[in-house]
mmCIF file of C-alpha atoms in Angstrom:
data_model
loop_
_atom_site.group_PDB
_atom_site.id
_atom_site.type_symbol
_atom_site.label_atom_id
_atom_site.label_comp_id
_atom_site.label_asym_id
_atom_site.label_seq_id
_atom_site.Cartn_x
_atom_site.Cartn_y
_atom_site.Cartn_z
ATOM 1 C CA MET A 1 8.351 -2.650 1.996
ATOM 2 C CA PRO A 2 9.827 -4.928 -0.643
ATOM 3 C CA ASP A 3 12.064 -3.703 -3.456
ATOM 4 C CA LEU A 4 9.729 -1.767 -5.752
ATOM 5 C CA SER A 5 12.330 -0.362 -8.130
ATOM 6 C CA PRO A 6 11.265 -0.679 -11.781
ATOM 7 C CA GLU A 7 13.446 -3.706 -12.538
ATOM 8 C CA ALA A 8 11.948 -5.660 -9.605
ATOM 9 C CA LEU A 9 8.306 -5.243 -10.669
ATOM 10 C CA SER A 10 5.954 -7.892 -12.017
ATOM 11 C CA ALA A 11 4.165 -7.221 -15.315
ATOM 12 C CA ASP A 12 1.020 -5.992 -13.499
ATOM 13 C CA GLN A 13 3.081 -3.778 -11.208
ATOM 14 C CA ALA A 14 4.996 -2.392 -14.196
ATOM 15 C CA ARG A 15 1.729 -1.451 -15.948
ATOM 16 C CA LEU A 16 0.568 0.402 -12.834
ATOM 17 C CA TYR A 17 3.986 2.041 -12.487
ATOM 18 C CA GLY A 18 3.655 3.302 -16.066
ATOM 19 C CA ALA A 19 0.161 4.652 -15.422
ATOM 20 C CA VAL A 20 1.407 6.645 -12.421
ATOM 21 C CA ALA A 21 4.847 7.700 -13.652
ATOM 22 C CA GLY A 22 3.667 8.454 -17.181
ATOM 23 C CA GLY A 23 0.152 9.756 -16.561
ATOM 24 C CA ASP A 24 -1.389 13.091 -15.638
ATOM 25 C CA ARG A 25 0.682 13.340 -12.458
ATOM 26 C CA ALA A 26 3.919 13.211 -14.460
ATOM 27 C CA ARG A 27 2.639 15.753 -16.985
ATOM 28 C CA ASP A 28 1.539 18.035 -14.122
ATOM 29 C CA ALA A 29 5.060 17.855 -12.590
ATOM 30 C CA SER A 30 3.957 19.470 -9.315
ATOM 31 C CA PHE A 31 6.252 17.160 -7.361
ATOM 32 C CA ARG A 32 8.707 14.404 -8.149
ATOM 33 C CA LEU A 33 7.195 10.950 -8.459
ATOM 34 C CA THR A 34 10.316 8.804 -8.091
ATOM 35 C CA GLU A 35 13.350 8.251 -5.938
ATOM 36 C CA ALA A 36 16.840 8.062 -7.473
ATOM 37 C CA ASP A 37 16.434 4.294 -8.021
ATOM 38 C CA GLY A 38 13.215 4.872 -9.962
ATOM 39 C CA SER A 39 10.884 3.607 -7.223
ATOM 40 C CA LEU A 40 7.674 5.580 -6.779
ATOM 41 C CA VAL A 41 7.460 8.009 -3.857
ATOM 42 C CA GLY A 42 4.653 8.436 -1.349
ATOM 43 C CA PRO A 43 1.595 6.230 -1.545
ATOM 44 C CA PHE A 44 2.236 5.287 -5.154
ATOM 45 C CA GLY A 45 4.813 2.638 -4.255
ATOM 46 C CA ALA A 46 2.412 1.030 -1.801
ATOM 47 C CA LEU A 47 -0.248 0.895 -4.528
ATOM 48 C CA LEU A 48 2.069 -1.478 -6.406
ATOM 49 C CA LEU A 49 1.617 -4.088 -3.654
ATOM 50 C CA SER A 50 -1.839 -4.862 -5.081
ATOM 51 C CA PRO A 51 -1.891 -3.706 -8.707
ATOM 52 C CA ALA A 52 -5.642 -4.224 -9.258
ATOM 53 C CA VAL A 53 -6.598 -2.193 -6.184
ATOM 54 C CA GLY A 54 -3.729 0.230 -6.733
ATOM 55 C CA ASP A 55 -4.804 0.963 -10.293
ATOM 56 C CA ALA A 56 -8.394 1.637 -9.250
ATOM 57 C CA LEU A 57 -7.168 3.993 -6.533
ATOM 58 C CA GLN A 58 -4.772 5.882 -8.773
ATOM 59 C CA GLN A 59 -7.606 6.355 -11.278
ATOM 60 C CA VAL A 60 -9.820 7.827 -8.542
ATOM 61 C CA GLY A 61 -6.954 10.103 -7.513
ATOM 62 C CA ALA A 62 -6.364 11.256 -11.078
ATOM 63 C CA ALA A 63 -10.088 11.949 -11.534
ATOM 64 C CA ILE A 64 -10.132 14.030 -8.352
ATOM 65 C CA ARG A 65 -6.995 16.016 -9.223
ATOM 66 C CA PHE A 66 -7.481 16.443 -12.948
ATOM 67 C CA GLY A 67 -11.109 15.773 -13.831
ATOM 68 C CA CYS A 68 -13.484 17.096 -11.211
ATOM 69 C CA GLY A 69 -15.193 20.453 -11.015
ATOM 70 C CA LEU A 70 -13.757 21.588 -7.681
ATOM 71 C CA SER A 71 -11.627 24.702 -7.915
ATOM 72 C CA PRO A 72 -7.899 24.260 -7.260
ATOM 73 C CA VAL A 73 -8.247 26.304 -4.053
ATOM 74 C CA VAL A 74 -11.090 24.156 -2.684
ATOM 75 C CA ARG A 75 -9.275 20.970 -3.664
ATOM 76 C CA GLU A 76 -5.990 21.985 -2.023
ATOM 77 C CA VAL A 77 -7.661 23.326 1.142
ATOM 78 C CA ALA A 78 -9.307 19.933 1.624
ATOM 79 C CA ILE A 79 -6.110 17.997 0.862
ATOM 80 C CA LEU A 80 -4.041 20.074 3.294
ATOM 81 C CA ALA A 81 -6.749 19.713 5.956
ATOM 82 C CA VAL A 82 -6.527 15.926 5.623
ATOM 83 C CA ALA A 83 -2.714 16.021 5.594
ATOM 84 C CA ALA A 84 -2.657 18.149 8.754
ATOM 85 C CA HIS A 85 -5.173 15.914 10.528
ATOM 86 C CA TRP A 86 -3.101 12.779 9.893
ATOM 87 C CA ARG A 87 0.260 14.586 10.040
ATOM 88 C CA SER A 88 0.894 13.077 6.623
ATOM 89 C CA GLY A 89 4.320 14.383 5.716
ATOM 90 C CA PHE A 90 4.205 13.248 2.114
ATOM 91 C CA GLU A 91 0.816 14.776 1.331
ATOM 92 C CA TRP A 92 1.803 18.058 2.945
ATOM 93 C CA TRP A 93 5.169 18.078 1.138
ATOM 94 C CA ALA A 94 3.488 17.330 -2.207
ATOM 95 C CA HIS A 95 0.512 19.679 -1.884
ATOM 96 C CA GLU A 96 1.716 22.770 -0.011
ATOM 97 C CA PRO A 97 3.431 24.137 -3.157
ATOM 98 C CA ILE A 98 0.330 23.333 -5.229
ATOM 99 C CA ALA A 99 -1.820 25.148 -2.649
ATOM 100 C CA ARG A 100 0.426 28.197 -2.855
ATOM 101 C CA ARG A 101 0.157 28.228 -6.651
ATOM 102 C CA ALA A 102 -3.630 27.980 -6.274
ATOM 103 C CA GLY A 103 -3.549 31.188 -4.230
ATOM 104 C CA LEU A 104 -3.509 30.168 -0.569
ATOM 105 C CA THR A 105 -1.641 32.620 1.658
ATOM 106 C CA ASP A 106 1.022 31.871 4.262
ATOM 107 C CA GLN A 107 -1.532 32.599 7.002
ATOM 108 C CA GLN A 108 -4.115 30.242 5.529
ATOM 109 C CA ILE A 109 -1.551 27.478 5.101
ATOM 110 C CA ALA A 110 -0.279 27.967 8.666
ATOM 111 C CA ALA A 111 -3.848 27.778 10.003
ATOM 112 C CA LEU A 112 -4.506 24.562 8.085
ATOM 113 C CA LYS A 113 -1.259 23.063 9.389
ATOM 114 C CA ALA A 114 -2.316 23.980 12.945
ATOM 115 C CA ARG A 115 -5.711 22.324 12.265
ATOM 116 C CA GLU A 116 -7.502 25.642 12.607
ATOM 117 C CA ALA A 117 -10.101 27.255 10.356
ATOM 118 C CA PRO A 118 -8.385 29.766 8.073
ATOM 119 C CA GLU A 119 -10.066 32.982 7.046
ATOM 120 C CA PHE A 120 -11.041 33.016 3.380
ATOM 121 C CA GLU A 121 -12.453 35.927 1.402
ATOM 122 C CA ASP A 122 -14.468 33.481 -0.700
ATOM 123 C CA SER A 123 -17.417 32.078 1.250
ATOM 124 C CA ALA A 124 -17.448 29.005 -1.023
ATOM 125 C CA VAL A 125 -13.939 28.095 0.146
ATOM 126 C CA SER A 126 -14.968 28.628 3.779
ATOM 127 C CA ALA A 127 -17.981 26.365 3.275
ATOM 128 C CA ALA A 128 -15.811 23.727 1.603
ATOM 129 C CA HIS A 129 -13.311 23.853 4.466
ATOM 130 C CA ALA A 130 -16.032 23.520 7.117
ATOM 131 C CA PHE A 131 -17.544 20.585 5.205
ATOM 132 C CA SER A 132 -14.121 18.932 4.840
ATOM 133 C CA ALA A 133 -13.328 19.465 8.527
ATOM 134 C CA ALA A 134 -16.608 17.804 9.526
ATOM 135 C CA LEU A 135 -15.848 14.820 7.282
ATOM 136 C CA ILE A 136 -12.296 14.536 8.625
ATOM 137 C CA ALA A 137 -13.615 14.590 12.187
ATOM 138 C CA GLY A 138 -15.358 11.340 11.322
ATOM 139 C CA GLY A 139 -18.941 12.316 11.354
ATOM 140 C CA ARG A 140 -21.730 13.351 9.100
ATOM 141 C CA PRO A 141 -21.679 17.097 8.584
ATOM 142 C CA ASP A 142 -24.626 18.791 10.275
ATOM 143 C CA ASP A 143 -27.439 20.052 8.083
ATOM 144 C CA ALA A 144 -26.246 23.671 8.044
ATOM 145 C CA THR A 145 -22.694 22.658 7.059
ATOM 146 C CA PHE A 146 -23.992 20.357 4.329
ATOM 147 C CA GLU A 147 -26.405 22.991 3.021
ATOM 148 C CA ALA A 148 -23.648 25.627 2.888
ATOM 149 C CA ALA A 149 -21.408 23.221 0.939
ATOM 150 C CA ARG A 150 -24.257 22.232 -1.384
ATOM 151 C CA GLU A 151 -25.086 25.860 -2.044
ATOM 152 C CA ALA A 152 -21.433 26.774 -2.653
ATOM 153 C CA LEU A 153 -20.380 23.725 -4.661
ATOM 154 C CA GLY A 154 -23.581 22.136 -5.950
ATOM 155 C CA LEU A 155 -24.526 18.537 -5.208
ATOM 156 C CA ASP A 156 -21.908 17.322 -7.660
ATOM 157 C CA GLY A 157 -19.242 19.402 -5.935
ATOM 158 C CA ALA A 158 -20.305 18.135 -2.511
ATOM 159 C CA MET A 159 -20.054 14.562 -3.798
ATOM 160 C CA GLU A 160 -16.614 15.265 -5.276
ATOM 161 C CA LEU A 161 -15.455 16.818 -2.007
ATOM 162 C CA VAL A 162 -16.640 13.817 0.040
ATOM 163 C CA THR A 163 -14.763 11.570 -2.395
ATOM 164 C CA LEU A 164 -11.629 13.729 -2.234
ATOM 165 C CA VAL A 165 -11.563 13.738 1.569
ATOM 166 C CA GLY A 166 -12.165 9.988 1.681
ATOM 167 C CA TYR A 167 -9.444 9.313 -0.888
ATOM 168 C CA TYR A 168 -6.820 11.430 0.877
ATOM 169 C CA ASN A 169 -7.800 9.926 4.251
ATOM 170 C CA LEU A 170 -7.214 6.502 2.701
ATOM 171 C CA LEU A 171 -3.807 7.562 1.352
ATOM 172 C CA ALA A 172 -2.809 9.001 4.726
ATOM 173 C CA GLN A 173 -3.752 5.783 6.506
ATOM 174 C CA LEU A 174 -1.937 3.735 3.883
ATOM 175 C CA MET A 175 1.228 5.784 4.370
ATOM 176 C CA GLN A 176 0.979 5.562 8.150
ATOM 177 C CA THR A 177 0.526 1.798 8.002
ATOM 178 C CA PHE A 178 3.518 1.299 5.705
ATOM 179 C CA ASP A 179 5.600 4.042 7.387
ATOM 180 C CA ILE A 180 5.894 6.129 4.222
ATOM 181 C CA GLU A 181 7.174 9.668 4.638
ATOM 182 C CA VAL A 182 8.594 12.361 2.387
ATOM 183 C CA PRO A 183 11.035 11.374 -0.369
ATOM 184 C CA THR A 184 14.687 10.853 0.483
ATOM 185 C CA GLY A 185 16.470 14.121 1.207
ATOM 186 C CA GLU A 186 13.321 16.165 1.771
ATOM 187 C CA PRO A 187 12.583 17.711 5.193
ATOM 188 C CA SER A 188 9.522 16.444 7.033
ATOM 189 C CA PRO A 189 6.911 19.185 7.397
ATOM 190 C CA PHE A 190 5.659 17.813 10.733
#
């Protein structure tokens, strides 16, 4: 990766940097967004390599995290399922604490990390996990899995969940391709 510290950025890269570092993610403050030199952590630095594509992606990510109708529990179950599938250290590092704040238990988090189906009291969360797992496996969910997700989340929620899983799959592949892990000084969860 080239030098992507703030002083090395082009004007387009700097605009994208500002959108990420000063947007909803920064206000949410669930995890740090920068290294000591100011460069963006995780997939956000790689998004700077192509500012037009990177900006579109960060807008999709912000819509998923801050603007969709999925509950925080459903959203974080799906994100951790993707992170576990790809062994995406950054996504797990960033989202495990968010998942805990959303109400996931140690046992549920451990099951997700082991790529197993956790037990949930809420059948809607179970349906969302089964739907996410089918998407992550690379296929079309079977009719019963889709119907359970549609019933639990609505068609809009099912669409949002497909988008969420696709987006986090994309980020995981991006980080694998560019060898992006957890921020400096943080332990790898995998």
